[in-house]
Coordinates of C-alpha atoms and ligand atoms in Angstrom, one line a residue:
X1 CA -0.1 0.2 0.0
X2 CA 0.9 3.6 -0.1
X3 CA 1.3 5.6 -3.2
X4 CA 4.5 7.4 -4.6
X5 CA 4.7 10.4 -7.1
X6 CA 7.8 12.3 -8.4
X7 CA 8.6 14.8 -11.1
X8 CA 11.4 16.6 -12.8
X9 CA 10.9 19.2 -15.4
X10 CA 10.1 22.8 -15.6
X11 CA 6.4 22.8 -14.9
X12 CA 5.0 24.1 -11.5
X13 CA 5.2 20.9 -9.4
X14 CA 2.8 21.2 -6.6
X15 CA -0.4 20.8 -9.1
X16 CA 1.5 17.9 -10.8
X17 CA 2.3 16.0 -7.3
X18 CA -1.2 16.7 -5.9
X19 CA -2.8 15.5 -8.9
X20 CA -0.4 12.4 -8.9
X21 CA -1.5 11.6 -5.5
X22 CA -5.3 12.1 -5.9
X23 CA -4.9 9.4 -8.4
X24 CA -2.9 7.1 -5.8
X25 CA -5.1 8.1 -2.9
X26 CA -6.7 4.5 -3.7
X27 CA -3.3 3.3 -2.1
X28 CA -4.0 4.7 1.3
X29 CA -5.3 8.1 3.1
X30 CA -3.8 8.1 6.4
X31 CA -1.8 10.9 5.9
X32 CA -0.1 12.5 2.7
X33 CA 3.0 14.9 2.3
X34 CA 5.6 16.1 -0.4
X35 CA 9.2 17.1 -0.7
X36 CA 10.5 19.5 -3.1
X37 CA 13.9 20.9 -3.8
X38 CA 14.0 24.5 -5.0
X39 CA 17.7 24.3 -6.2
X40 CA 19.0 25.5 -2.7
X41 CA 16.6 24.3 0.0
X42 CA 15.0 20.6 0.2
X43 CA 11.7 21.2 2.2
X44 CA 9.3 18.7 3.2
X45 CA 5.2 19.4 4.0
X46 CA 3.2 16.6 5.4
X47 CA -0.1 16.0 7.3
X48 CA -2.2 13.3 8.7
X49 CA -5.4 12.7 7.1
X50 CA -6.8 12.6 3.6
X51 CA -5.0 14.8 0.9
X52 CA -7.5 17.2 1.1
X53 CA -5.9 18.5 4.6
X54 CA -2.5 18.7 2.9
X55 CA -4.2 20.9 -0.2
X56 CA -5.8 23.1 2.7
X57 CA -2.4 23.6 4.0
X58 CA -0.7 24.2 0.8
X59 CA -3.6 26.7 -0.3
X60 CA -2.7 28.9 2.9
X61 CA 1.1 28.7 2.8
X62 CA 2.7 27.1 -0.4
X63 CA 5.5 29.7 0.1
X64 CA 8.2 27.4 1.9
X65 CA 7.5 24.4 -0.5
X66 CA 6.5 25.7 -3.6
X67 CA 10.0 24.9 -5.5
X68 CA 10.4 28.5 -6.9
X69 CA 13.8 29.8 -6.4
X70 CA 13.5 32.9 -8.5
X71 CA 15.4 31.9 -11.4
X72 CA 13.6 32.3 -14.7
X73 CA 14.2 28.6 -16.2
X74 CA 14.1 26.5 -13.3
X75 CA 14.0 22.7 -12.7
X76 CA 11.2 21.6 -10.2
X77 CA 12.2 18.5 -8.7
X78 CA 9.8 16.8 -5.9
X79 CA 8.1 13.6 -4.5
X80 CA 5.0 12.9 -2.9
X81 CA 3.5 10.4 -1.0
X82 CA -0.1 8.8 0.3
X83 CA 0.3 6.5 3.3
X84 CA -1.4 3.5 4.5
X85 CA -0.2 3.1 8.1
X86 CA 1.9 -0.2 9.0
X87 CA 4.5 0.9 11.3
X88 CA 3.4 3.7 13.7
X89 CA -0.1 5.3 13.9
X90 CA -1.3 7.8 11.4
X91 CA 0.1 11.1 12.6
X92 CA 2.2 14.2 11.3
X93 CA 5.3 13.0 12.3
X94 CA 5.2 9.3 10.9
X95 CA 3.8 10.9 7.3
X96 CA 6.2 10.6 4.6
X97 CA 8.5 12.0 3.5
X98 CA 11.1 11.3 5.8
X99 CA 14.3 13.5 6.5
X100 CA 17.7 12.0 7.8
X101 CA 18.8 13.9 10.9
X102 CA 20.6 16.5 9.1
X103 CA 17.6 17.0 6.7
X104 CA 19.6 16.5 3.6
X105 CA 17.9 13.4 2.4
X106 CA 14.0 13.0 2.1
X107 CA 12.7 9.4 1.2
X108 CA 9.1 8.3 0.4
X109 CA 8.4 4.2 0.9
X110 CA 5.7 2.1 -0.1
X111 CA 6.4 -1.7 1.6
X112 CA 7.5 -3.0 4.5
X113 CA 11.1 -3.5 6.0
X114 CA 11.0 -6.6 7.9
X115 CA 14.4 -6.3 9.6
X116 CA 13.8 -2.5 10.4
X117 CA 14.3 -3.2 14.0
X118 CA 17.1 -4.9 13.7
X119 CA 18.9 -2.2 11.5
X120 CA 17.3 0.4 13.8
X121 CA 19.2 -0.8 16.8
X122 CA 22.3 -0.5 15.1
X123 CA 22.0 2.9 14.1
X124 CA 20.9 4.0 17.4
X125 CA 23.8 2.2 19.1
X126 CA 25.9 4.2 16.3
X127 CA 24.3 7.5 17.8
X128 CA 21.6 8.4 15.6
X129 CA 18.5 9.5 16.8
X130 CA 15.0 8.6 15.8
X131 CA 11.9 10.7 15.6
X132 CA 9.4 8.7 14.0
X133 CA 8.2 4.8 14.7
X134 CA 8.4 3.8 11.0
X135 CA 10.5 1.6 9.2
X136 CA 10.9 4.1 6.6
X137 CA 13.3 6.4 8.8
X138 CA 15.5 3.6 9.3
X139 CA 16.1 3.6 5.4
X140 CA 16.8 7.3 5.1
X141 CA 19.2 7.1 8.3
X142 CA 20.9 4.2 6.8
X143 CA 21.4 6.1 3.6
X144 CA 22.7 9.4 5.4
X145 CA 25.2 7.1 7.1
X146 CA 26.5 5.3 4.0
X147 CA 26.8 8.6 2.4
X148 CA 28.9 10.0 4.9
X149 CA 31.3 6.8 4.2
X150 CA 31.5 6.8 0.7
X151 CA 30.2 10.0 -1.2
X152 CA 28.9 8.2 -4.1
X153 CA 25.2 8.4 -4.2
X154 CA 24.5 5.5 -6.5
X155 CA 27.1 3.1 -4.3
X156 CA 25.3 4.5 -1.3
X157 CA 21.8 3.2 -2.5
X158 CA 23.1 -0.2 -3.5
X159 CA 24.6 -0.5 -0.1
X160 CA 21.5 0.5 1.7
X161 CA 19.2 -1.8 -0.1
X162 CA 21.6 -4.8 0.6
X163 CA 20.8 -4.5 4.1
X164 CA 17.2 -4.2 4.0
X165 CA 14.9 -7.3 3.8
X166 CA 11.4 -6.9 2.9
X167 CA 9.6 -4.8 0.3
X168 CA 10.2 -1.5 -0.9
X169 CA 9.7 1.2 -3.7
X170 CA 11.4 4.4 -2.7
X171 CA 11.9 7.8 -4.2
X172 CA 15.0 9.7 -2.9
X173 CA 15.8 13.5 -3.0
X174 CA 19.3 14.5 -1.9
X175 CA 20.2 18.1 -0.9
X176 CA 23.5 17.8 -2.9
X177 CA 21.6 16.8 -6.0
X178 CA 18.9 19.2 -6.7
X179 CA 17.4 18.3 -9.7
X180 CA 17.6 14.7 -9.6
X181 CA 15.3 11.6 -8.0
X182 CA 16.4 8.5 -7.4
X183 CA 14.1 5.5 -7.4
X184 CA 14.7 1.6 -6.5
X185 CA 12.5 -1.0 -5.6
X186 CA 12.1 -4.9 -4.8
X187 CA 8.5 -6.4 -4.5
X188 CA 6.6 -3.0 -4.4
X189 CA 5.6 -1.4 -7.6
X190 CA 7.3 1.5 -9.2
X191 CA 7.0 3.0 -12.7
X192 CA 9.0 5.7 -14.6
X193 CA 7.3 8.3 -17.0
X194 CA 9.0 9.6 -19.9
X195 CA 8.2 13.0 -20.9
X196 CA 9.6 15.8 -23.2
X197 CA 12.0 17.5 -21.0
X198 CA 10.4 16.3 -18.0
X199 CA 10.1 12.8 -16.1
X200 CA 7.8 11.3 -13.7
X201 CA 7.6 8.3 -11.3
X202 CA 4.7 6.7 -9.7
X203 CA 3.4 3.8 -8.3
X204 CA 1.2 3.0 -11.0
X205 CA 0.9 3.5 -14.6
X206 CA -2.9 4.7 -14.6
X207 CA -1.5 7.6 -12.6
X208 CA 1.4 8.4 -15.3
X209 CA -1.1 8.1 -18.1
X210 CA -2.2 11.3 -16.9
X211 CA 1.2 13.3 -17.8
X212 CA 3.1 11.0 -20.4
X213 CA 2.6 8.5 -23.1
X214 CA 5.6 6.4 -22.4
X215 CA 6.9 4.5 -19.3
X216 CA 9.3 2.0 -18.1
X217 CA 8.7 -0.5 -15.5
X218 CA 11.4 -0.5 -12.9
X219 CA 12.0 -4.3 -12.1
X220 CA 13.1 -5.7 -8.8
X221 CA 16.5 -4.5 -7.7
X222 CA 16.8 -2.1 -10.0
X223 CA 17.8 1.8 -9.9
X224 CA 16.4 5.0 -11.8
X225 CA 18.3 8.5 -12.1
X226 CA 15.5 10.4 -13.0
X227 CA 16.3 14.0 -14.4
X228 CA 14.8 16.7 -16.5
X229 CA 16.6 15.3 -19.6
X230 CA 17.3 11.7 -18.9
X231 CA 16.5 8.5 -17.0
X232 CA 19.2 5.9 -16.5
X233 CA 18.8 2.9 -15.1
X234 CA 21.2 0.6 -13.0
X235 CA 21.4 -2.8 -11.2
X236 CA 22.0 -2.8 -7.5
X237 CA 25.6 -3.7 -8.3
X238 CA 25.7 -0.2 -9.6
X239 CA 26.1 -1.3 -13.1
X240 CA 24.1 0.5 -16.2
X241 CA 21.4 -1.8 -17.5
X242 CA 19.1 -1.0 -20.5
X243 CA 15.0 -1.2 -19.9
X244 CA 12.2 -1.6 -22.4
X245 CA 9.9 1.6 -22.9
X246 CA 6.5 0.9 -23.2
X247 CA 3.6 2.8 -24.5
X248 CA 1.1 3.4 -21.4
X249 CA -2.4 2.5 -21.7
X250 CA -4.5 5.4 -21.3
X251 CA -7.4 4.9 -19.1
X252 CA -10.8 7.0 -19.5
X253 CA -11.1 9.5 -16.8
X254 CA -11.7 7.5 -13.9
X255 CA -12.0 10.5 -11.4
X256 CA -15.2 11.3 -13.0
X257 CA -18.2 10.3 -11.0
X258 CA -20.7 10.6 -13.8
X259 CA -23.1 12.6 -11.8
X260 CA -23.6 9.9 -9.1
X261 CA -22.8 11.3 -5.3
X262 CA -20.2 8.6 -4.6
X263 CA -18.0 6.4 -7.0
X264 CA -19.5 3.5 -5.2
X265 CA -22.5 4.3 -6.3
X266 CA -21.4 5.0 -9.9
X267 CA -19.5 1.5 -9.9
X268 CA -22.8 -0.5 -8.6
X269 CA -24.8 1.1 -11.4
X270 CA -22.3 0.2 -14.1
X271 CA -22.6 -3.5 -13.5
X272 CA -25.1 -4.2 -16.2
X273 CA -22.7 -2.6 -19.0
X274 CA -19.6 -4.3 -17.5
X275 CA -21.1 -7.8 -17.7
X276 CA -22.7 -7.0 -21.2
X277 CA -19.1 -5.9 -22.5
X278 CA -17.6 -8.9 -21.2
X279 CA -20.2 -11.3 -22.8
X280 CA -20.2 -9.5 -26.0
X281 CA -16.3 -10.2 -26.2
X282 CA -16.3 -13.6 -25.0
X283 CA -19.7 -15.1 -25.6
X284 CA -21.4 -12.8 -28.4
X285 CA -24.1 -15.2 -28.6
X286 CA -25.5 -18.6 -26.9
X287 CA -25.0 -20.3 -30.3
X288 CA -21.2 -19.6 -29.9
X289 CA -18.4 -21.1 -28.0
X290 CA -16.6 -19.2 -25.3
X291 CA -14.1 -17.2 -27.4
X292 CA -11.2 -17.6 -25.0
X293 CA -8.9 -17.6 -28.0
X294 CA -5.8 -16.2 -26.3
X295 CA -5.8 -19.0 -23.9
X296 CA -2.9 -21.4 -24.8
X297 CA -4.5 -24.0 -22.7
X298 CA -3.9 -27.6 -24.4
X299 CA -7.0 -29.7 -24.8
X300 CA -4.9 -32.6 -23.3
X301 CA -4.3 -30.6 -20.4
X302 CA -7.6 -29.6 -19.5
X303 CA -8.8 -33.0 -20.1
X304 CA -6.4 -34.3 -17.6
X305 CA -6.7 -31.9 -14.9
X306 CA -6.5 -33.5 -11.2
X307 CA -7.9 -30.3 -9.4
X308 CA -8.5 -26.9 -9.7
X309 CA -7.3 -24.4 -6.9
X310 CA -8.5 -21.1 -6.7
X311 CA -6.4 -18.5 -4.7
X312 CA -7.7 -15.0 -3.8
X313 CA -8.6 -12.4 -0.7
X314 CA -11.7 -10.6 0.0
X315 CA -14.3 -10.3 -2.3
X316 CA -12.2 -12.0 -5.0
X317 CA -12.1 -15.0 -3.0
X318 CA -15.9 -14.6 -2.6
X319 CA -16.2 -14.9 -6.3
X320 CA -14.0 -18.0 -6.3
X321 CA -16.2 -19.7 -3.7
X322 CA -19.3 -18.9 -6.2
X323 CA -17.0 -20.4 -9.0
X324 CA -16.5 -23.7 -6.9
X325 CA -20.1 -24.5 -7.5
X326 CA -20.1 -23.7 -11.2
X327 CA -16.9 -25.6 -12.0
X328 CA -17.8 -28.6 -10.0
X329 CA -21.2 -28.8 -11.3
X330 CA -20.1 -28.1 -15.2
X331 CA -16.6 -30.1 -15.1
X332 CA -16.7 -32.5 -12.3
X333 CA -13.2 -31.4 -11.5
X334 CA -12.6 -31.1 -7.6
X335 CA -12.0 -27.4 -7.2
X336 CA -11.0 -25.7 -3.7
X337 CA -11.0 -22.3 -2.9
X338 CA -8.4 -20.9 -0.4
X339 CA -7.8 -17.7 1.2
X340 CA -4.4 -16.6 -0.2
X341 CA -3.1 -15.4 3.3
X342 CA -3.8 -19.0 4.6
X343 CA -2.3 -21.0 1.6
X344 CA 1.2 -19.3 2.9
X345 CA 0.8 -22.2 5.9
X346 CA -0.5 -25.2 3.8
X347 CA 1.3 -27.8 2.1
X348 CA 0.8 -27.2 -1.6
X349 CA -0.7 -30.6 -2.8
X350 CA -0.5 -29.8 -6.4
X351 CA 1.0 -31.2 -9.3
X352 CA 1.2 -30.4 -13.1
X353 CA -1.8 -31.9 -14.0
X354 CA -3.2 -28.9 -11.4
X355 CA -5.0 -25.8 -12.7
X356 CA -4.6 -22.6 -10.4
X357 CA -6.8 -19.8 -10.7
X358 CA -5.5 -16.7 -9.3
X359 CA -8.4 -13.8 -8.9
X360 CA -7.2 -10.0 -7.9
X361 CA -9.1 -7.1 -9.0
X362 CA -5.8 -4.9 -8.4
X363 CA -3.5 -7.9 -9.4
X364 CA -0.9 -6.5 -6.8
X365 CA -2.2 -8.0 -3.5
X366 CA 0.7 -9.3 -1.7
X367 CA -0.8 -12.2 -0.2
X368 CA -2.3 -13.3 -3.4
X369 CA 0.7 -13.2 -5.4
X370 CA 2.9 -14.7 -2.8
X371 CA 0.5 -18.0 -2.6
X372 CA 0.0 -18.0 -6.4
X373 CA 4.2 -18.3 -6.6
X374 CA 3.9 -21.2 -3.9
X375 CA 1.2 -23.1 -5.9
X376 CA 3.0 -22.7 -9.5
X377 CA 6.2 -23.7 -7.9
X378 CA 4.6 -27.5 -8.1
X379 CA 4.4 -27.0 -11.6
X380 CA 0.8 -26.2 -11.8
X381 CA -0.7 -24.1 -14.4
X382 CA -1.7 -20.6 -13.6
X383 CA -4.8 -18.8 -15.0
X384 CA -4.9 -15.0 -13.7
X385 CA -8.1 -13.0 -13.4
X386 CA -7.4 -9.3 -13.0
X387 CA -8.8 -5.8 -13.6
X388 CA -5.3 -4.7 -14.4
X389 CA -3.3 -5.3 -17.4
X390 CA -0.3 -3.8 -16.2
X391 CA -0.2 -5.4 -12.7
X392 CA 2.2 -8.1 -11.2
X393 CA -0.4 -10.6 -11.2
X394 CA -1.2 -10.1 -15.2
X395 CA 3.1 -10.1 -15.4
X396 CA 2.9 -13.3 -13.5
X397 CA 0.4 -15.1 -15.5
X398 CA 1.2 -16.6 -19.3
X399 CA -2.6 -17.4 -19.4
X400 CA -4.6 -14.5 -18.2
X401 CA -8.4 -13.5 -18.4
X402 CA -8.8 -9.5 -18.1
X403 CA -11.6 -8.0 -16.7
X404 CA -10.2 -4.4 -17.8
X405 CA -13.6 -3.9 -19.5
X406 CA -14.9 -3.2 -16.3
X407 CA -13.0 -0.1 -16.1
X408 CA -11.2 1.1 -13.1
X409 CA -12.6 0.7 -9.7
X410 CA -12.1 3.8 -7.8
X411 CA -14.2 3.2 -4.3
X412 CA -12.4 1.1 -2.1
X413 CA -15.0 -1.5 -1.7
X414 CA -15.5 -3.9 -4.5
X415 CA -18.6 -4.0 -6.5
X416 CA -18.3 -4.2 -10.4
X417 CA -15.1 -6.1 -10.2
X418 CA -16.8 -8.7 -8.0
X419 CA -19.6 -9.2 -11.0
X420 CA -17.2 -8.9 -13.7
X421 CA -14.8 -11.8 -11.9
X422 CA -17.7 -14.0 -11.9
X423 CA -18.9 -13.4 -15.3
X424 CA -15.2 -14.6 -16.4
X425 CA -15.5 -17.5 -13.9
X426 CA -18.6 -18.8 -15.5
X427 CA -17.2 -18.4 -18.8
X428 CA -14.0 -20.4 -18.0
X429 CA -16.2 -23.2 -16.5
X430 CA -18.3 -23.3 -19.7
X431 CA -15.0 -23.1 -21.6
X432 CA -13.4 -26.2 -19.9
X433 CA -16.6 -28.0 -20.2
X434 CA -16.9 -27.5 -24.0
X435 CA -13.3 -28.6 -24.3
X436 CA -14.2 -32.0 -22.1
X437 CA -17.4 -32.2 -24.2
X438 CA -18.8 -35.1 -22.3
X439 CA -22.2 -35.9 -23.2
X440 CA -23.8 -35.3 -19.8
X441 CA -22.2 -31.7 -20.0
X442 CA -22.9 -31.3 -23.6
X443 CA -26.0 -29.2 -23.2
X444 CA -24.6 -26.1 -22.3
X445 CA -27.0 -23.9 -24.2
X446 CA -29.8 -23.0 -21.9
X447 CA -27.1 -22.0 -19.4
X448 CA -25.3 -19.8 -22.2
X449 CA -28.8 -18.4 -22.9
X450 CA -29.5 -17.6 -19.3
X451 CA -26.0 -15.8 -18.8
X452 CA -26.7 -13.7 -22.1
X453 CA -29.9 -12.5 -20.3
X454 CA -28.0 -11.3 -17.2
X455 CA -27.0 -8.0 -17.9
X456 CA -30.8 -7.1 -18.7
X457 CA -31.8 -8.8 -15.2
X458 CA -28.9 -6.9 -13.7
X459 CA -30.1 -3.7 -15.4
X460 CA -33.9 -4.3 -13.9
X461 CA -32.2 -4.8 -10.3
X462 CA -30.5 -1.8 -10.4
X463 CA -33.4 0.3 -11.3
X464 CA -34.9 -1.2 -8.1
X465 CA -32.1 1.2 -5.8
X466 CA -34.7 3.5 -4.2
X467 CA -36.9 0.9 -3.1
X468 CA -34.1 -1.0 -1.8
X469 CA -32.9 2.2 0.0
X470 CA -36.4 3.0 1.6
X471 CA -36.6 -0.5 3.2
X472 CA -33.2 -1.1 4.2
X473 CA -32.7 2.1 6.1
X474 CA -35.3 1.0 8.7
X475 CA -32.2 -1.2 10.0
X476 CA -29.7 1.5 9.7
X477 CA -29.3 1.5 13.7
X478 CA -29.0 -2.1 14.4
X479 CA -26.1 -3.4 16.4
X480 CA -25.0 -6.2 14.3
X481 CA -26.3 -8.1 11.2
X482 CA -26.2 -11.8 10.2
X483 CA -26.3 -12.8 6.4
X484 CA -27.3 -16.4 5.8
X485 CA -27.4 -18.6 2.7
X486 CA -26.9 -22.0 1.3
X487 CA -25.2 -23.3 -1.9
X488 CA -24.0 -20.9 -4.3
X489 CA -25.5 -18.1 -2.2
X490 CA -23.5 -18.8 0.8
X491 CA -20.6 -16.6 -0.6
X492 CA -23.1 -13.8 -1.3
X493 CA -23.8 -13.8 2.5
X494 CA -20.2 -13.6 3.3
X495 CA -20.0 -10.9 0.7
X496 CA -22.8 -9.0 2.1
X497 CA -21.4 -9.1 5.6
X498 CA -17.9 -7.8 4.2
X499 CA -19.7 -5.1 2.4
X500 CA -21.8 -3.9 5.3
X501 CA -18.6 -4.2 7.7
X502 CA -16.0 -2.3 5.6
X503 CA -18.7 0.5 4.4
X504 CA -20.6 1.1 7.9
X505 CA -18.3 -0.2 10.5
X506 CA -21.5 -2.2 11.6
X507 CA -20.5 -5.4 12.7
X508 CA -21.9 -8.0 10.4
X509 CA -21.3 -12.1 9.9
X510 CA -22.0 -14.3 6.8
X511 CA -23.1 -17.9 7.6
X512 CA -24.0 -20.8 5.9
X513 CA -27.5 -21.0 7.0
X514 CA -27.6 -24.7 8.2
X515 CA -24.5 -23.5 10.8
X516 CA -26.6 -20.9 12.4
X517 CA -27.7 -23.5 15.0
X518 CA -24.1 -24.8 15.7
X519 CA -23.8 -21.6 17.6
X520 CA -24.1 -18.3 15.8
X521 CA -27.8 -18.3 16.4
X522 CA -27.0 -17.2 20.2
X523 CA -26.4 -13.8 18.9
X524 CA -29.7 -13.1 17.8
X525 CA -32.1 -10.7 19.5
X526 CA -34.2 -7.5 18.3
X527 CA -31.4 -5.7 17.4
X528 CA -29.7 -8.1 14.9
X529 CA -31.3 -8.5 11.9
X530 CA -31.0 -11.6 9.7
X531 CA -30.8 -11.2 5.9
X532 CA -31.7 -14.6 4.4
X533 CA -30.6 -15.0 0.5
X534 CA -33.3 -17.3 -0.3
X535 CA -33.8 -17.9 -4.0
X536 CA -36.4 -20.7 -5.4
X537 CA -34.3 -23.9 -6.2
X538 CA -32.4 -26.6 -4.5
X539 CA -31.5 -24.9 -1.1
X540 CA -34.9 -22.8 -0.8
X541 CA -36.3 -25.1 1.7
X542 CA -33.5 -25.5 3.9
X543 CA -33.0 -21.7 3.9
X544 CA -36.5 -20.9 4.7
X545 CA -36.5 -23.6 7.8
X546 CA -33.3 -21.9 9.1
X547 CA -34.9 -18.2 8.8
X548 CA -38.0 -19.9 10.7
X549 CA -35.6 -20.7 13.5
X550 CA -34.1 -17.2 13.3
X551 CA -37.4 -15.8 13.7
X552 CA -38.5 -17.6 16.4
X553 CA -35.5 -15.9 18.5
X554 CA -36.9 -12.3 17.8
X555 CA -34.3 -11.3 15.1
X556 CA -35.8 -9.0 12.6
X557 CA -36.0 -10.8 9.3
X558 CA -35.1 -9.5 5.8
X559 CA -35.3 -11.8 2.7
X560 CA -33.9 -11.4 -0.5
X561 CA -35.8 -13.4 -2.9
X562 CA -37.3 -13.4 -6.4
X563 CA -40.5 -11.6 -7.5
X564 CA -43.7 -13.1 -6.3
X565 CA -42.3 -15.2 -3.6
X566 CA -45.4 -15.2 -1.3
X567 CA -44.0 -17.7 1.0
X568 CA -41.2 -15.4 2.1
X569 CA -43.6 -12.4 2.2
X570 CA -45.7 -14.2 4.7
X571 CA -42.7 -14.6 7.3
X572 CA -40.3 -11.8 6.4
X573 CA -40.5 -8.2 7.9
X574 CA -39.0 -6.8 4.6
X575 CA -38.4 -8.6 1.3
X576 CA -35.9 -7.2 -1.2
X577 CA -37.0 -8.4 -4.4
X578 CA -34.8 -9.3 -7.5
X579 CA -36.4 -10.3 -10.8
X580 CA -37.0 -14.1 -11.6
X581 CA -33.9 -16.0 -12.0
X582 CA -32.6 -19.5 -11.9
X583 CA -30.7 -20.5 -8.6
X584 CA -27.4 -20.8 -10.6
X585 CA -27.4 -17.3 -12.1
X586 CA -28.9 -15.8 -8.8
X587 CA -25.6 -14.5 -7.6
X588 CA -25.7 -11.8 -10.2
X589 CA -28.7 -10.5 -9.0
X590 CA -28.7 -11.3 -5.1
X591 CA -25.3 -9.4 -4.5
X592 CA -27.1 -6.0 -5.8
X593 CA -29.4 -5.3 -2.9
X594 CA -26.5 -6.3 -0.7
X595 CA -24.3 -3.9 -2.1
X596 CA -27.1 -1.1 -2.1
X597 CA -27.8 -2.3 1.8
X598 CA -24.4 -1.5 2.6
X599 CA -24.0 1.5 0.6
X600 CA -27.3 3.3 1.8
X601 CA -26.6 2.3 5.6
X602 CA -23.0 3.7 5.2
X603 CA -24.4 6.8 3.6
X604 CA -27.0 7.4 6.3
X605 CA -24.3 7.0 8.9
X606 CA -22.2 9.5 7.5
X607 CA -19.5 7.3 6.5
X608 CA -16.8 7.9 4.2
X609 CA -18.2 5.7 1.6
X610 CA -15.4 5.7 -1.2
X611 CA -12.4 5.7 1.4
X612 CA -13.7 3.7 4.5
X613 CA -11.6 4.1 7.5
X614 CA -8.1 1.8 7.8
X615 CA -8.4 0.6 4.3
X616 CA -6.8 0.8 1.0
X617 CA -7.7 -0.5 -2.4
X618 CA -4.6 -2.3 -2.9
X619 CA -3.2 -4.4 -0.4
X620 CA 0.3 -4.7 -1.2
X621 CA 1.8 -6.1 2.3
X622 CA 1.4 -9.4 3.7
Ligands
LIG701 O1 -7.3 -6.5 -5.5 P1 -7.8 -7.8 -4.9 O2 -9.2 -8.3 -5.5 O3 -6.7 -8.8 -4.6 O4 -8.3 -7.3 -3.5 C1 -8.6 -8.3 -2.6 C2 -9.3 -7.7 -1.3 O5 -8.4 -6.9 -0.7 C3 -10.6 -6.8 -1.8 O6 -11.8 -7.6 -2.5 C4 -10.9 -6.4 -0.5 O7 -11.7 -7.2 0.4 C5 -12.2 -5.4 -0.9 N1 -12.0 -3.8 -0.1 C6 -13.7 -5.8 -0.5 O8 -14.8 -4.6 -0.9

């Protein structure tokens, strides 16, 4: 987490750094700060809280850090940072950039230094005083120590990083080098943007796409020396290296809310368009086969898969849980879904016949990447599903299914990328099933017809937003929520609970409805609504029975079911209807009232809907 930006050139620097930081705020928003060299003085300005706080401070007093030194043709040089706190609470002092004790070096950092305490102890013994609780201060103090010893910036950086364990993307300013930014990375992203007589750096390429057409991705253990005229690259032995220049993918202006109050509301409302775009590309009609022509998976491999392992975190994990039902039903291949973070402690029982599916909206989630590397080290084949063509997961996956057609998701809570992921997973299950081609599974046409109808049904569901709002706000002041479901809608109960927690800060749990009687039913009382995802089909009667059990414990009862479900209307206090749909396709619809429930309750409680407290969009630390 944390976002880094940097600029060297003749343009006014503060608006550039702020624009870059705005685009990176999804990576953390506990504090922000900038460091600027004006040719003589190296200054830092930083503040706890959202970027808007820093902007306010700059509006009132930009004098000290505006980078102007009175010359006409002046080179502006500076770096900026937006933080998600790991070491040390969010505070002014712990905000980046960090200075060394002599205030001659300023550093911004994304990542975690695992051995920081050990390095810090040594530096403290040598007399260095620390001001902050961050692991980053260790880096800047170490740079200062080595620079005093050898006087060369490049070899100082090489020596410093050889002492560090963990992950880092660093941008560094030196008082003695007024028009240069140094950058180095390992396991945290950093991209260089190449302009005309100006150069940039940032944690992601969409940010750079606002300023430049060409980029260079810094690799692990690579250093960049960035000036206005050129960028030179080195390895951490200090040797010059050549890098490939790439064209940047221009993203649409993702910071446009298109008239919606929040990005979250906009993104929820984009879901039918997103699913429709994916289907039009990969399943243009129910008579066609799934067009994953870019996948190079050989039919012999697909016919002999021994097991499928899905690795993901958070909402992406929930889409994996839905996929398990679809894969096992369509292909009969045993499919397991693991939290990526848990897989790090599990013996990987995979072989060359196994298929690993890694799902990550950002493609940068550290837990997911580490788990995938562990899984593929057994020889398994990886298919990566991500929204970011320029991500580490996309780089890692020879076989990849991009959902970039979903467009960038700005709000921290995942919504449209969830439905985009499940669309791709249904398509992948159909694709494999078509290749397996056994007679029992041959009749995929009705399923494909249903899938092709989903965008229209999602659209109809979205038009019910006001009705959902009116119904759910009756429960906005409840203490806890319990969501229950079975089978393919159990993951929707989990997703609904996650959405409500992260957006409204109300405690919520999702349970397989049959599990309630094994313990969780004890928490029910009139202050704990139970939301049952109860869709006609195989699971209906059992979820109904479990809902009656909850109702007998005085819990307020809410149902998510299809239009015309009179039985549900007779026992539930509130019914959130979705258009009629088969059980297998129902998650596409049942998730929508759940997203609205979380959104409207959070908004009603005055929460920061797009940037909930303590979170970041992209979780790049383990
Ligand atoms: O980028 P990823 O899909 O790998 O992110 C995984 C989770 O961090 C993410 O889904 C998280 O749970 C969201 N905030 C949920 O809304």
